[in-house]
Amino acid sequence: MVDLIEPSGQDTFVSHLVELRDRLVKAIFAWLVVLIPLITPPWFLAGKIYDFVAQPMIDALPAGSTMIATGVIAPFFIPLKIAMLAAFLVALPIILYQAWAFVAPGLYKHEKRFVLPLIFTSTLLFFVGMGFCYFFVFKMVFSFIAQMAPSSITVAPDIENYFSFVMGMFLAFGLAFETPVVVVVLVATGLVSIETLREVRRYVIVGAFVVAAIATPPDVTSQLALAIPLCILYELGIIFARFFVKPRTADIVTE
C-alpha cells in the first residue's frame, strides 16, 4: 500500500516560486518579441516612434527651431527607451494575463470571471488615457509654453528632458483613466459601498484638482484637462459598479 504524502509548506512555496519564474519568463519573452523588431535592422523603428512621440512638441516650436541632444549617447539611448516602453505597452495584455494566471488558483470562481474583463478594460483605459494626453493635452501644453517664452529666447528642448516629461504625463493620464476600474474593484471587493462613494464625491472632486495641479504643468488648461476627466470617470465608475457588480454570495457558499 502506497502512503500518500501531502506536500509540505516548503514544497508548496518552492512550487509557487517555480511557477512565478515561468510566468515572468513568458512575460519577458512576449516583451522581447515585440521589442526586437523595433530596435534591429532592417526595421529599426525606435527612431520613428520617437519622432511620433515628439511631433506635438515640434509642431509647437517656432519656425526654424528643433529639439537638441546634449548627451553623447542620447540620440541612440532615448529612442531605445521609447521603443522599450512601446514594446511593454503592446505586450501589456499578455503580461497582465500572466499575472492573472499566477494568482488564479487562489481565486473563487466568481472572482476568476471578474478578473479577465478587468484586465481588458484596464489596458484599454490606459491606452485611451495616453491617447487623450497625446492628441489633446500635449497640443495645449506645448502651445502655452511656446507662447509664454520670451522673444529673446530660442526654444530648443532637450530630448532627455522631453522624454522624462512625456513619460510622466503619459503615466499620469494613463493611471487617471483607470479610475472606473478602481471604483468597480473597491465596490466588488466590499471595501467601499456605492453609497459611501456618493457621499465622498465632493472630496474626490477636490482631490482630482489637487492631483491635476501636481501632475500637470502650471497652466489652468492642462490642469482642467486632467481634473475634469477624473471627475467624470469617477461618476462612470459608480454607474458601472451599480449595474455590473452583483451580490455573489451563492457562488461563494458553493465553493
Short mmCIF file of C-alpha atoms in Angstrom, two decimals:
data_model
loop_
_atom_site.label_atom_id
_atom_site.label_comp_id
_atom_site.label_asym_id
_atom_site.label_seq_id
_atom_site.Cartn_x
_atom_site.Cartn_y
_atom_site.Cartn_z
CA MET A 1 0.00 0.00 0.00
CA VAL A 2 1.42 3.35 -1.03
CA ASP A 3 1.22 6.14 1.52
CA LEU A 4 0.07 9.45 0.17
CA ILE A 5 2.38 12.19 1.39
CA GLU A 6 0.95 15.67 1.39
CA PRO A 7 3.33 18.37 0.17
CA SER A 8 4.95 20.36 2.95
CA GLY A 9 4.76 24.11 3.24
CA GLN A 10 8.30 24.41 1.89
CA ASP A 11 7.46 22.29 -1.18
CA THR A 12 4.41 24.45 -1.85
CA PHE A 13 6.49 27.61 -1.54
CA VAL A 14 9.10 26.25 -3.97
CA SER A 15 6.42 25.27 -6.47
CA HIS A 16 5.00 28.78 -6.31
CA LEU A 17 8.44 30.23 -6.96
CA VAL A 18 8.88 27.94 -9.96
CA GLU A 19 5.52 28.95 -11.37
CA LEU A 20 6.33 32.62 -10.75
CA ARG A 21 9.60 32.19 -12.63
CA ASP A 22 7.82 30.56 -15.56
CA ARG A 23 5.23 33.35 -15.70
CA LEU A 24 7.96 36.01 -15.60
CA VAL A 25 9.86 34.27 -18.38
CA LYS A 26 6.75 34.19 -20.56
CA ALA A 27 6.04 37.87 -19.88
CA ILE A 28 9.62 38.89 -20.69
CA PHE A 29 9.56 36.74 -23.83
CA ALA A 30 6.38 38.47 -25.03
CA TRP A 31 8.04 41.85 -24.39
CA LEU A 32 11.18 40.82 -26.31
CA VAL A 33 9.17 39.51 -29.26
CA VAL A 34 7.70 42.99 -29.69
CA LEU A 35 10.92 44.87 -28.83
CA ILE A 36 13.40 43.13 -31.14
CA PRO A 37 11.78 44.25 -34.44
CA LEU A 38 11.71 47.80 -33.10
CA ILE A 39 15.46 48.03 -32.42
CA THR A 40 17.06 45.83 -35.07
CA PRO A 41 17.62 46.31 -38.82
CA PRO A 42 16.03 46.38 -41.31
CA TRP A 43 13.10 47.81 -39.35
CA PHE A 44 14.73 49.83 -36.55
CA LEU A 45 11.54 51.69 -35.76
CA ALA A 46 12.78 53.21 -32.49
CA GLY A 47 13.69 56.50 -34.16
CA LYS A 48 10.36 56.71 -35.96
CA ILE A 49 8.49 56.02 -32.73
CA TYR A 50 10.38 58.83 -31.03
CA ASP A 51 9.61 61.17 -33.96
CA PHE A 52 5.94 60.34 -33.50
CA VAL A 53 6.08 60.99 -29.75
CA ALA A 54 7.99 64.26 -30.30
CA GLN A 55 5.67 65.57 -33.02
CA PRO A 56 3.39 67.62 -30.70
CA MET A 57 6.46 69.46 -29.37
CA ILE A 58 7.89 70.00 -32.85
CA ASP A 59 4.58 71.40 -34.11
CA ALA A 60 4.57 73.96 -31.28
CA LEU A 61 8.16 75.16 -31.82
CA PRO A 62 8.77 78.42 -33.68
CA ALA A 63 9.83 78.14 -37.32
CA GLY A 64 13.46 77.08 -37.57
CA SER A 65 13.67 75.66 -34.03
CA THR A 66 14.44 71.99 -33.39
CA MET A 67 14.95 69.69 -30.44
CA ILE A 68 18.53 69.08 -29.30
CA ALA A 69 20.51 66.28 -27.67
CA THR A 70 23.06 67.40 -25.09
CA GLY A 71 24.19 63.89 -24.17
CA VAL A 72 26.69 61.96 -26.29
CA ILE A 73 24.62 58.78 -26.48
CA ALA A 74 21.21 60.45 -26.07
CA PRO A 75 20.32 60.27 -29.80
CA PHE A 76 20.53 56.48 -29.53
CA PHE A 77 19.57 55.85 -25.92
CA ILE A 78 16.37 57.93 -25.74
CA PRO A 79 14.73 56.32 -28.83
CA LEU A 80 15.76 52.95 -27.37
CA LYS A 81 13.91 53.79 -24.13
CA ILE A 82 10.88 54.84 -26.14
CA ALA A 83 10.97 51.53 -28.04
CA MET A 84 11.26 49.56 -24.79
CA LEU A 85 8.24 51.36 -23.38
CA ALA A 86 6.25 50.90 -26.60
CA ALA A 87 7.04 47.17 -26.59
CA PHE A 88 5.92 46.92 -22.97
CA LEU A 89 2.61 48.62 -23.76
CA VAL A 90 1.95 46.37 -26.75
CA ALA A 91 2.75 43.28 -24.68
CA LEU A 92 0.82 44.57 -21.66
CA PRO A 93 -2.27 42.35 -22.17
CA ILE A 94 -0.06 39.24 -22.20
CA ILE A 95 1.92 40.46 -19.18
CA LEU A 96 -1.28 41.11 -17.23
CA TYR A 97 -2.64 37.72 -18.27
CA GLN A 98 0.47 36.02 -16.88
CA ALA A 99 -0.02 37.86 -13.61
CA TRP A 100 -3.66 36.77 -13.53
CA ALA A 101 -2.76 33.16 -14.33
CA PHE A 102 -0.34 33.12 -11.40
CA VAL A 103 -2.94 34.24 -8.83
CA ALA A 104 -5.93 32.47 -10.46
CA PRO A 105 -5.65 29.21 -8.45
CA GLY A 106 -6.28 31.16 -5.26
CA LEU A 107 -9.39 32.92 -6.54
CA TYR A 108 -13.04 31.97 -6.26
CA LYS A 109 -14.92 31.06 -9.40
CA HIS A 110 -16.82 34.37 -9.49
CA GLU A 111 -13.54 36.24 -8.98
CA LYS A 112 -11.97 34.47 -11.96
CA ARG A 113 -14.86 35.58 -14.15
CA PHE A 114 -14.33 39.11 -12.93
CA VAL A 115 -10.57 39.41 -13.48
CA LEU A 116 -10.25 38.91 -17.24
CA PRO A 117 -12.73 41.68 -18.13
CA LEU A 118 -10.86 43.93 -15.70
CA ILE A 119 -7.56 43.18 -17.42
CA PHE A 120 -9.03 44.04 -20.81
CA THR A 121 -10.78 47.17 -19.54
CA SER A 122 -7.82 48.49 -17.57
CA THR A 123 -5.49 48.00 -20.56
CA LEU A 124 -7.93 49.76 -22.89
CA LEU A 125 -8.47 52.67 -20.49
CA PHE A 126 -4.72 53.13 -20.02
CA PHE A 127 -4.27 53.44 -23.78
CA VAL A 128 -7.23 55.81 -24.02
CA GLY A 129 -5.67 57.99 -21.32
CA MET A 130 -2.35 58.09 -23.16
CA GLY A 131 -4.11 58.90 -26.43
CA PHE A 132 -6.09 61.69 -24.81
CA CYS A 133 -2.85 63.12 -23.41
CA TYR A 134 -1.02 62.88 -26.73
CA PHE A 135 -3.68 64.20 -29.11
CA PHE A 136 -5.36 66.76 -26.87
CA VAL A 137 -3.32 67.77 -23.82
CA PHE A 138 0.13 67.99 -25.42
CA LYS A 139 -1.13 70.38 -28.09
CA MET A 140 -2.46 72.77 -25.44
CA VAL A 141 0.52 72.48 -23.10
CA PHE A 142 3.22 72.98 -25.72
CA SER A 143 1.34 75.83 -27.39
CA PHE A 144 1.05 77.52 -24.00
CA ILE A 145 4.77 77.09 -23.32
CA ALA A 146 5.72 78.43 -26.75
CA GLN A 147 3.50 81.48 -26.32
CA MET A 148 4.87 82.26 -22.86
CA ALA A 149 8.54 82.04 -23.92
CA PRO A 150 10.21 85.47 -24.23
CA SER A 151 11.06 86.53 -27.76
CA SER A 152 14.74 86.83 -26.77
CA ILE A 153 14.93 83.07 -26.06
CA THR A 154 15.43 80.39 -28.68
CA VAL A 155 13.27 77.43 -27.69
CA ALA A 156 15.22 74.20 -28.25
CA PRO A 157 14.06 71.46 -25.84
CA ASP A 158 16.49 68.70 -24.87
CA ILE A 159 15.28 65.25 -25.88
CA GLU A 160 16.13 63.71 -22.47
CA ASN A 161 14.08 66.29 -20.59
CA TYR A 162 11.29 65.89 -23.11
CA PHE A 163 11.33 62.12 -22.65
CA SER A 164 11.03 62.48 -18.86
CA PHE A 165 8.21 64.99 -19.19
CA VAL A 166 6.26 62.92 -21.71
CA MET A 167 6.59 59.70 -19.72
CA GLY A 168 5.36 61.44 -16.58
CA MET A 169 2.35 62.84 -18.40
CA PHE A 170 1.54 59.52 -20.06
CA LEU A 171 1.70 57.80 -16.68
CA ALA A 172 -0.47 60.44 -15.01
CA PHE A 173 -3.22 60.31 -17.62
CA GLY A 174 -3.00 56.55 -18.08
CA LEU A 175 -3.48 55.97 -14.36
CA ALA A 176 -6.17 58.66 -14.14
CA PHE A 177 -8.24 56.84 -16.74
CA GLU A 178 -8.09 53.71 -14.57
CA THR A 179 -10.47 55.41 -12.12
CA PRO A 180 -13.59 53.45 -13.19
CA VAL A 181 -11.73 50.16 -12.75
CA VAL A 182 -10.55 51.17 -9.28
CA VAL A 183 -14.07 52.18 -8.27
CA VAL A 184 -15.58 48.93 -9.55
CA VAL A 185 -12.93 46.83 -7.78
CA LEU A 186 -13.49 48.67 -4.48
CA VAL A 187 -17.22 48.01 -4.68
CA ALA A 188 -16.84 44.42 -5.91
CA THR A 189 -14.49 43.52 -3.05
CA GLY A 190 -16.79 45.10 -0.49
CA LEU A 191 -14.21 47.64 0.70
CA VAL A 192 -16.46 50.58 -0.18
CA SER A 193 -20.18 50.81 -0.87
CA ILE A 194 -21.77 52.81 -3.64
CA GLU A 195 -23.48 55.00 -1.05
CA THR A 196 -20.11 55.85 0.50
CA LEU A 197 -18.67 56.72 -2.91
CA ARG A 198 -21.53 59.13 -3.46
CA GLU A 199 -21.08 60.70 -0.04
CA VAL A 200 -17.37 61.41 -0.60
CA ARG A 201 -17.94 62.82 -4.08
CA ARG A 202 -17.09 66.39 -3.04
CA TYR A 203 -13.77 65.26 -1.54
CA VAL A 204 -12.96 63.32 -4.69
CA ILE A 205 -13.53 66.43 -6.80
CA VAL A 206 -11.17 68.44 -4.61
CA GLY A 207 -8.62 65.61 -4.73
CA ALA A 208 -8.88 65.45 -8.53
CA PHE A 209 -7.92 69.11 -8.83
CA VAL A 210 -5.07 68.67 -6.35
CA VAL A 211 -3.71 65.69 -8.32
CA ALA A 212 -4.07 67.64 -11.57
CA ALA A 213 -2.18 70.59 -10.11
CA ILE A 214 0.69 68.31 -9.09
CA ALA A 215 0.85 66.07 -12.18
CA THR A 216 0.49 68.68 -14.93
CA PRO A 217 2.33 71.88 -15.91
CA PRO A 218 1.28 75.08 -14.12
CA ASP A 219 -1.34 76.20 -16.61
CA VAL A 220 -5.07 76.08 -15.97
CA THR A 221 -5.95 74.42 -19.28
CA SER A 222 -3.86 71.28 -18.76
CA GLN A 223 -4.95 71.02 -15.13
CA LEU A 224 -8.60 71.14 -16.15
CA ALA A 225 -7.85 68.59 -18.90
CA LEU A 226 -6.88 66.10 -16.18
CA ALA A 227 -9.21 67.10 -13.33
CA ILE A 228 -12.45 67.11 -15.33
CA PRO A 229 -11.93 63.63 -16.87
CA LEU A 230 -11.03 62.33 -13.39
CA CYS A 231 -14.36 63.55 -12.01
CA ILE A 232 -16.31 62.19 -14.99
CA LEU A 233 -14.55 58.82 -14.80
CA TYR A 234 -15.30 58.62 -11.09
CA GLU A 235 -19.00 59.04 -11.81
CA LEU A 236 -18.80 56.44 -14.59
CA GLY A 237 -17.16 54.05 -12.15
CA ILE A 238 -20.10 54.45 -9.75
CA ILE A 239 -22.55 53.80 -12.59
CA PHE A 240 -20.67 50.70 -13.77
CA ALA A 241 -20.41 49.39 -10.21
CA ARG A 242 -24.14 49.81 -9.75
CA PHE A 243 -25.05 47.84 -12.88
CA PHE A 244 -22.27 45.25 -13.13
CA VAL A 245 -21.39 44.36 -9.54
CA LYS A 246 -23.96 41.89 -8.24
CA PRO A 247 -24.09 40.01 -4.94
CA ARG A 248 -22.46 36.61 -5.43
CA THR A 249 -22.93 35.05 -2.03
CA ALA A 250 -24.38 31.91 -3.57
CA ASP A 251 -21.23 31.29 -5.57
CA ILE A 252 -19.02 31.78 -2.54
CA VAL A 253 -21.06 29.41 -0.40
CA THR A 254 -20.97 26.64 -3.01
CA GLU A 255 -17.23 26.99 -3.37
#
